[in-house]
Amino acid sequence: MTNNQETITKGQAFQVKSQSFEGPLDLLLDLIEKRKLFINDISLAKVTDDFIAHIQQFENMPMGESAHFILIASTLLLIKSKSLLPELNLTEEEKGDIHHLETRLKIYQRIKEASKGVQALFGGNAIFAQSHARPVSPVFAPDAEFTLEKSLSLLKDLIGRLPKKEKLPQVVVQKVISLEDMIGTLTQRIQGQLRMSFKSFAGEHKENRVNFIVSFLAMLELVKQGIVHVTQESAFSDIQMETKEVGVPRY
Amino acid sequence: MNPAPTSNLPQQLEAILFWKAEPVTFKKLAQLLSIEKTDTTEGVKVTEEQIKTGLIELEKTLQGRGLSLVQTDAEVMLGTAKELSPLIEKLTKEELTRDLGKAGLETLSIILYQGPISRADIDYIRGVNSQFIIRNLLIRGLVERIDNPKDARSFLYKTTLDLLAHLGISKIEELPEYDKVRADIESFKNQQSTDVVDKSNQATDATIGA
Amino acid sequence: MNPAPTSNLPQQLEAILFWKAEPVTFKKLAQLLSIEKTDTTEGVKVTEEQIKTGLIELEKTLQGRGLSLVQTDAEVMLGTAKELSPLIEKLTKEELTRDLGKAGLETLSIILYQGPISRADIDYIRGVNSQFIIRNLLIRGLVERIDNPKDARSFLYKTTLDLLAHLGISKIEELPEYDKVRADIESFKNQQSTDVVDKSNQATDATIGA
């Protein structure tokens, strides 16, 4: 069973390259739906490899966006690690991240489904407000509040609020940087677990399982390299942020 | 001199909405239809509840006619009947915008089914920065920004009457599966807080070669 | 696809007259409701006589409602019912005396410094849709609408001479920090246009109710 799925995924992952995704959740959902899976930790563990394979190709992606992908990748790595080594202890925060991801994906999936209905209605049989052709007979009626000083100060406020180029929010940058450490310690934790549980692996599947975990560790290493790439780039990359709401993303 | 406002409230509402030709809040309508007490006349106080009742009646008289109402929980607008959409579109000479783009459609759907909602929450659901797409929707008048009652530093985004009109629906509840979608999402959120995190038993399924 | 025009002619007339909100000739109505013959469909020819009959029917359905028809021997328009004119007077007065509000003052300031300017550009600078606000500024004689030399379908807005006189200036250039404000806004527009930002929203005039 597993072998079949692997083959199918590889074929699909190849096709997926040409598509564009709105973000990491869009990509993740696509991977899960292509395999006709429900959203849970099992299916997330299954698509982790595909997801990582995708972000490896994102060399040219703007820093802001690839950071979002890498943050999701880190949670997937936790899920995958846990699925390979059930003995692995996750912290409360890590468990929380996993659950958040599942919830977000479920909400996102439901919204995407609903959006098909929205698209079907949009502009189809619109209700029209009155056109603005209606002639007006203007009566000069100024507002005492409107003075030259007021006008200038309003415009200055407005100019101050215009969207500007700003650095990627500190929160995200820090998250990505700490991710590098996280993957480092995760590698150590898995290696540690592996040595401990090596003896307990059942004879028949022993080789198989060890090989698999070793290749997974190699993958962690690749992600780590990607993170280094991203954090280096962040020093000179800018992205746009809405001024009033900087620094509130929740992950 | 004025007739008692409650007797012909639907007519008065129709006239105001026609004349204003833009969304009018229930509050404003109540205010416009109330009459201040003077030395010679008794005042009349019209409540928002009476406005809502009047609008229900007006909606009935508009059945099968060329006009229809579009409303949210706070404001209302008069528009053409959606059955006559092709006819009016022919007059406008403008192509109706039908394409929103993937990001626009996603963001609009989130605001329709989950609004009023903060940008942080929209970003959380989409997993990406939605700043530009929200600005785009604001400029197009499809969504509007209101203050966040829980946090003075941020805003909430909600559906405009123009958006409902563009979708050809009179109320947001007419969206496909409106209640169902909201209930489902609510249950996903609750599940998260009540669920026991330890699922390691199931996770073994996904072991080797998964 | 269109229903036979005679079956629901009164509704169609009501929708057209509502949307136009100005006098329309019978001839024009007949023309708007006729459907040209194509290779695949039969055409439909509506006569002025049929329009007149349709209007008589429409008038009946408008009995006791907030709207009524105003007709001459050649044209017709939809207006508010005559018995509600005290209410409409109150509305007019209210519209002319109420505060412009922050959105109104902001929009007026942009038109003052940047005019003549299109609605799309106003929306773009403000980051929100301004259609209803501009209408109020027009009614109050604070701004006026001129044809857009670059696009026949849209208009440009500029401040009225009355407003300039009221502010005590004779030339726009006398506005405080005129050059600085214009340069700042200009640099924002240039910066945005060189970005990868999706500016499809510039086409706002083509959206709803514009």
PDB file of N, CA, C and O in Angstrom, chain A residues 49-80:
ATOM      1  N   ASP A  49       7.069  15.145   3.164  1.00  0.00           N
ATOM      2  CA  ASP A  49       8.165  15.074   2.189  1.00  0.00           C
ATOM      3  C   ASP A  49       7.866  15.911   0.950  1.00  0.00           C
ATOM      4  O   ASP A  49       8.720  16.645   0.457  1.00  0.00           O
ATOM      5  N   ASP A  50       6.639  15.770   0.468  1.00  0.00           N
ATOM      6  CA  ASP A  50       6.251  16.532  -0.728  1.00  0.00           C
ATOM      7  C   ASP A  50       6.359  18.032  -0.476  1.00  0.00           C
ATOM      8  O   ASP A  50       6.816  18.794  -1.318  1.00  0.00           O
ATOM      9  N   PHE A  51       5.880  18.414   0.712  1.00  0.00           N
ATOM     10  CA  PHE A  51       5.885  19.835   1.049  1.00  0.00           C
ATOM     11  C   PHE A  51       7.314  20.372   1.072  1.00  0.00           C
ATOM     12  O   PHE A  51       7.623  21.405   0.487  1.00  0.00           O
ATOM     13  N   ILE A  52       8.198  19.616   1.733  1.00  0.00           N
ATOM     14  CA  ILE A  52       9.598  20.050   1.811  1.00  0.00           C
ATOM     15  C   ILE A  52      10.205  20.103   0.408  1.00  0.00           C
ATOM     16  O   ILE A  52      10.927  21.041   0.058  1.00  0.00           O
ATOM     17  N   ALA A  53       9.867  19.095  -0.404  1.00  0.00           N
ATOM     18  CA  ALA A  53      10.400  19.067  -1.764  1.00  0.00           C
ATOM     19  C   ALA A  53      10.010  20.341  -2.508  1.00  0.00           C
ATOM     20  O   ALA A  53      10.785  20.901  -3.272  1.00  0.00           O
ATOM     21  N   HIS A  54       8.786  20.822  -2.241  1.00  0.00           N
ATOM     22  CA  HIS A  54       8.341  22.046  -2.895  1.00  0.00           C
ATOM     23  C   HIS A  54       9.135  23.266  -2.466  1.00  0.00           C
ATOM     24  O   HIS A  54       9.523  24.064  -3.288  1.00  0.00           O
ATOM     25  N   ILE A  55       9.305  23.392  -1.154  1.00  0.00           N
ATOM     26  CA  ILE A  55       9.958  24.639  -0.742  1.00  0.00           C
ATOM     27  C   ILE A  55      11.435  24.649  -1.103  1.00  0.00           C
ATOM     28  O   ILE A  55      12.039  25.704  -1.173  1.00  0.00           O
ATOM     29  N   GLN A  56      11.990  23.462  -1.408  1.00  0.00           N
ATOM     30  CA  GLN A  56      13.380  23.455  -1.886  1.00  0.00           C
ATOM     31  C   GLN A  56      13.503  24.211  -3.214  1.00  0.00           C
ATOM     32  O   GLN A  56      14.554  24.720  -3.555  1.00  0.00           O
ATOM     33  N   GLN A  57      12.409  24.261  -3.952  1.00  0.00           N
ATOM     34  CA  GLN A  57      12.479  24.901  -5.273  1.00  0.00           C
ATOM     35  C   GLN A  57      12.259  26.416  -5.197  1.00  0.00           C
ATOM     36  O   GLN A  57      12.259  27.086  -6.208  1.00  0.00           O
ATOM     37  N   PHE A  58      11.997  26.903  -4.005  1.00  0.00           N
ATOM     38  CA  PHE A  58      11.584  28.300  -3.891  1.00  0.00           C
ATOM     39  C   PHE A  58      12.739  29.278  -3.787  1.00  0.00           C
ATOM     40  O   PHE A  58      12.647  30.300  -3.136  1.00  0.00           O
ATOM     41  N   GLU A  59      13.840  28.962  -4.414  1.00  0.00           N
ATOM     42  CA  GLU A  59      15.017  29.820  -4.375  1.00  0.00           C
ATOM     43  C   GLU A  59      14.688  31.291  -4.618  1.00  0.00           C
ATOM     44  O   GLU A  59      15.197  32.174  -3.965  1.00  0.00           O
ATOM     45  N   ASN A  60      13.813  31.509  -5.568  1.00  0.00           N
ATOM     46  CA  ASN A  60      13.584  32.891  -5.986  1.00  0.00           C
ATOM     47  C   ASN A  60      12.377  33.546  -5.336  1.00  0.00           C
ATOM     48  O   ASN A  60      11.978  34.630  -5.702  1.00  0.00           O
ATOM     49  N   MET A  61      11.790  32.837  -4.402  1.00  0.00           N
ATOM     50  CA  MET A  61      10.597  33.392  -3.778  1.00  0.00           C
ATOM     51  C   MET A  61      10.964  34.587  -2.905  1.00  0.00           C
ATOM     52  O   MET A  61      12.007  34.591  -2.261  1.00  0.00           O
ATOM     53  N   PRO A  62      10.093  35.625  -2.880  1.00  0.00           N
ATOM     54  CA  PRO A  62      10.401  36.746  -1.997  1.00  0.00           C
ATOM     55  C   PRO A  62      10.534  36.245  -0.557  1.00  0.00           C
ATOM     56  O   PRO A  62       9.791  35.374  -0.129  1.00  0.00           O
ATOM     57  N   MET A  63      11.453  36.822   0.129  1.00  0.00           N
ATOM     58  CA  MET A  63      11.749  36.425   1.507  1.00  0.00           C
ATOM     59  C   MET A  63      10.502  36.322   2.381  1.00  0.00           C
ATOM     60  O   MET A  63      10.288  35.346   3.089  1.00  0.00           O
ATOM     61  N   GLY A  64       9.646  37.344   2.305  1.00  0.00           N
ATOM     62  CA  GLY A  64       8.476  37.366   3.168  1.00  0.00           C
ATOM     63  C   GLY A  64       7.653  36.109   3.007  1.00  0.00           C
ATOM     64  O   GLY A  64       7.247  35.474   3.968  1.00  0.00           O
ATOM     65  N   GLU A  65       7.457  35.704   1.763  1.00  0.00           N
ATOM     66  CA  GLU A  65       6.618  34.536   1.512  1.00  0.00           C
ATOM     67  C   GLU A  65       7.296  33.243   1.918  1.00  0.00           C
ATOM     68  O   GLU A  65       6.687  32.378   2.524  1.00  0.00           O
ATOM     69  N   SER A  66       8.582  33.092   1.569  1.00  0.00           N
ATOM     70  CA  SER A  66       9.207  31.815   1.886  1.00  0.00           C
ATOM     71  C   SER A  66       9.293  31.615   3.396  1.00  0.00           C
ATOM     72  O   SER A  66       9.226  30.498   3.880  1.00  0.00           O
ATOM     73  N   ALA A  67       9.365  32.716   4.151  1.00  0.00           N
ATOM     74  CA  ALA A  67       9.376  32.589   5.603  1.00  0.00           C
ATOM     75  C   ALA A  67       8.097  31.908   6.085  1.00  0.00           C
ATOM     76  O   ALA A  67       8.125  31.040   6.950  1.00  0.00           O
ATOM     77  N   HIS A  68       6.961  32.275   5.482  1.00  0.00           N
ATOM     78  CA  HIS A  68       5.691  31.653   5.867  1.00  0.00           C
ATOM     79  C   HIS A  68       5.709  30.153   5.579  1.00  0.00           C
ATOM     80  O   HIS A  68       5.211  29.355   6.366  1.00  0.00           O
ATOM     81  N   PHE A  69       6.294  29.787   4.446  1.00  0.00           N
ATOM     82  CA  PHE A  69       6.363  28.371   4.079  1.00  0.00           C
ATOM     83  C   PHE A  69       7.249  27.592   5.053  1.00  0.00           C
ATOM     84  O   PHE A  69       6.938  26.485   5.464  1.00  0.00           O
ATOM     85  N   ILE A  70       8.361  28.222   5.428  1.00  0.00           N
ATOM     86  CA  ILE A  70       9.300  27.537   6.309  1.00  0.00           C
ATOM     87  C   ILE A  70       8.716  27.326   7.701  1.00  0.00           C
ATOM     88  O   ILE A  70       8.928  26.301   8.331  1.00  0.00           O
ATOM     89  N   LEU A  71       7.920  28.302   8.147  1.00  0.00           N
ATOM     90  CA  LEU A  71       7.295  28.149   9.461  1.00  0.00           C
ATOM     91  C   LEU A  71       6.359  26.941   9.476  1.00  0.00           C
ATOM     92  O   LEU A  71       6.320  26.174  10.428  1.00  0.00           O
ATOM     93  N   ILE A  72       5.603  26.782   8.406  1.00  0.00           N
ATOM     94  CA  ILE A  72       4.699  25.624   8.317  1.00  0.00           C
ATOM     95  C   ILE A  72       5.526  24.340   8.220  1.00  0.00           C
ATOM     96  O   ILE A  72       5.208  23.330   8.847  1.00  0.00           O
ATOM     97  N   ALA A  73       6.619  24.400   7.463  1.00  0.00           N
ATOM     98  CA  ALA A  73       7.469  23.219   7.308  1.00  0.00           C
ATOM     99  C   ALA A  73       7.968  22.737   8.661  1.00  0.00           C
ATOM    100  O   ALA A  73       8.048  21.535   8.914  1.00  0.00           O
ATOM    101  N   SER A  74       8.268  23.677   9.567  1.00  0.00           N
ATOM    102  CA  SER A  74       8.805  23.271  10.864  1.00  0.00           C
ATOM    103  C   SER A  74       7.784  22.440  11.638  1.00  0.00           C
ATOM    104  O   SER A  74       8.126  21.453  12.272  1.00  0.00           O
ATOM    105  N   THR A  75       6.523  22.847  11.565  1.00  0.00           N
ATOM    106  CA  THR A  75       5.490  22.082  12.260  1.00  0.00           C
ATOM    107  C   THR A  75       5.313  20.698  11.628  1.00  0.00           C
ATOM    108  O   THR A  75       5.149  19.701  12.319  1.00  0.00           O
ATOM    109  N   LEU A  76       5.384  20.667  10.296  1.00  0.00           N
ATOM    110  CA  LEU A  76       5.266  19.374   9.615  1.00  0.00           C
ATOM    111  C   LEU A  76       6.399  18.435  10.040  1.00  0.00           C
ATOM    112  O   LEU A  76       6.191  17.232  10.217  1.00  0.00           O
ATOM    113  N   LEU A  77       7.587  19.013  10.217  1.00  0.00           N
ATOM    114  CA  LEU A  77       8.729  18.188  10.621  1.00  0.00           C
ATOM    115  C   LEU A  77       8.504  17.564  11.999  1.00  0.00           C
ATOM    116  O   LEU A  77       8.869  16.424  12.246  1.00  0.00           O
ATOM    117  N   LEU A  78       7.870  18.328  12.879  1.00  0.00           N
ATOM    118  CA  LEU A  78       7.548  17.787  14.199  1.00  0.00           C
ATOM    119  C   LEU A  78       6.595  16.607  14.071  1.00  0.00           C
ATOM    120  O   LEU A  78       6.774  15.567  14.703  1.00  0.00           O
ATOM    121  N   ILE A  79       5.585  16.798  13.231  1.00  0.00           N
ATOM    122  CA  ILE A  79       4.582  15.740  13.049  1.00  0.00           C
ATOM    123  C   ILE A  79       5.244  14.483  12.492  1.00  0.00           C
ATOM    124  O   ILE A  79       5.020  13.376  12.959  1.00  0.00           O
ATOM    125  N   LYS A  80       6.077  14.726  11.504  1.00  0.00           N
ATOM    126  CA  LYS A  80       6.755  13.602  10.855  1.00  0.00           C
ATOM    127  C   LYS A  80       7.689  12.891  11.845  1.00  0.00           C
ATOM    128  O   LYS A  80       7.722  11.655  11.914  1.00  0.00           O
TER     129      LYS A  80
END
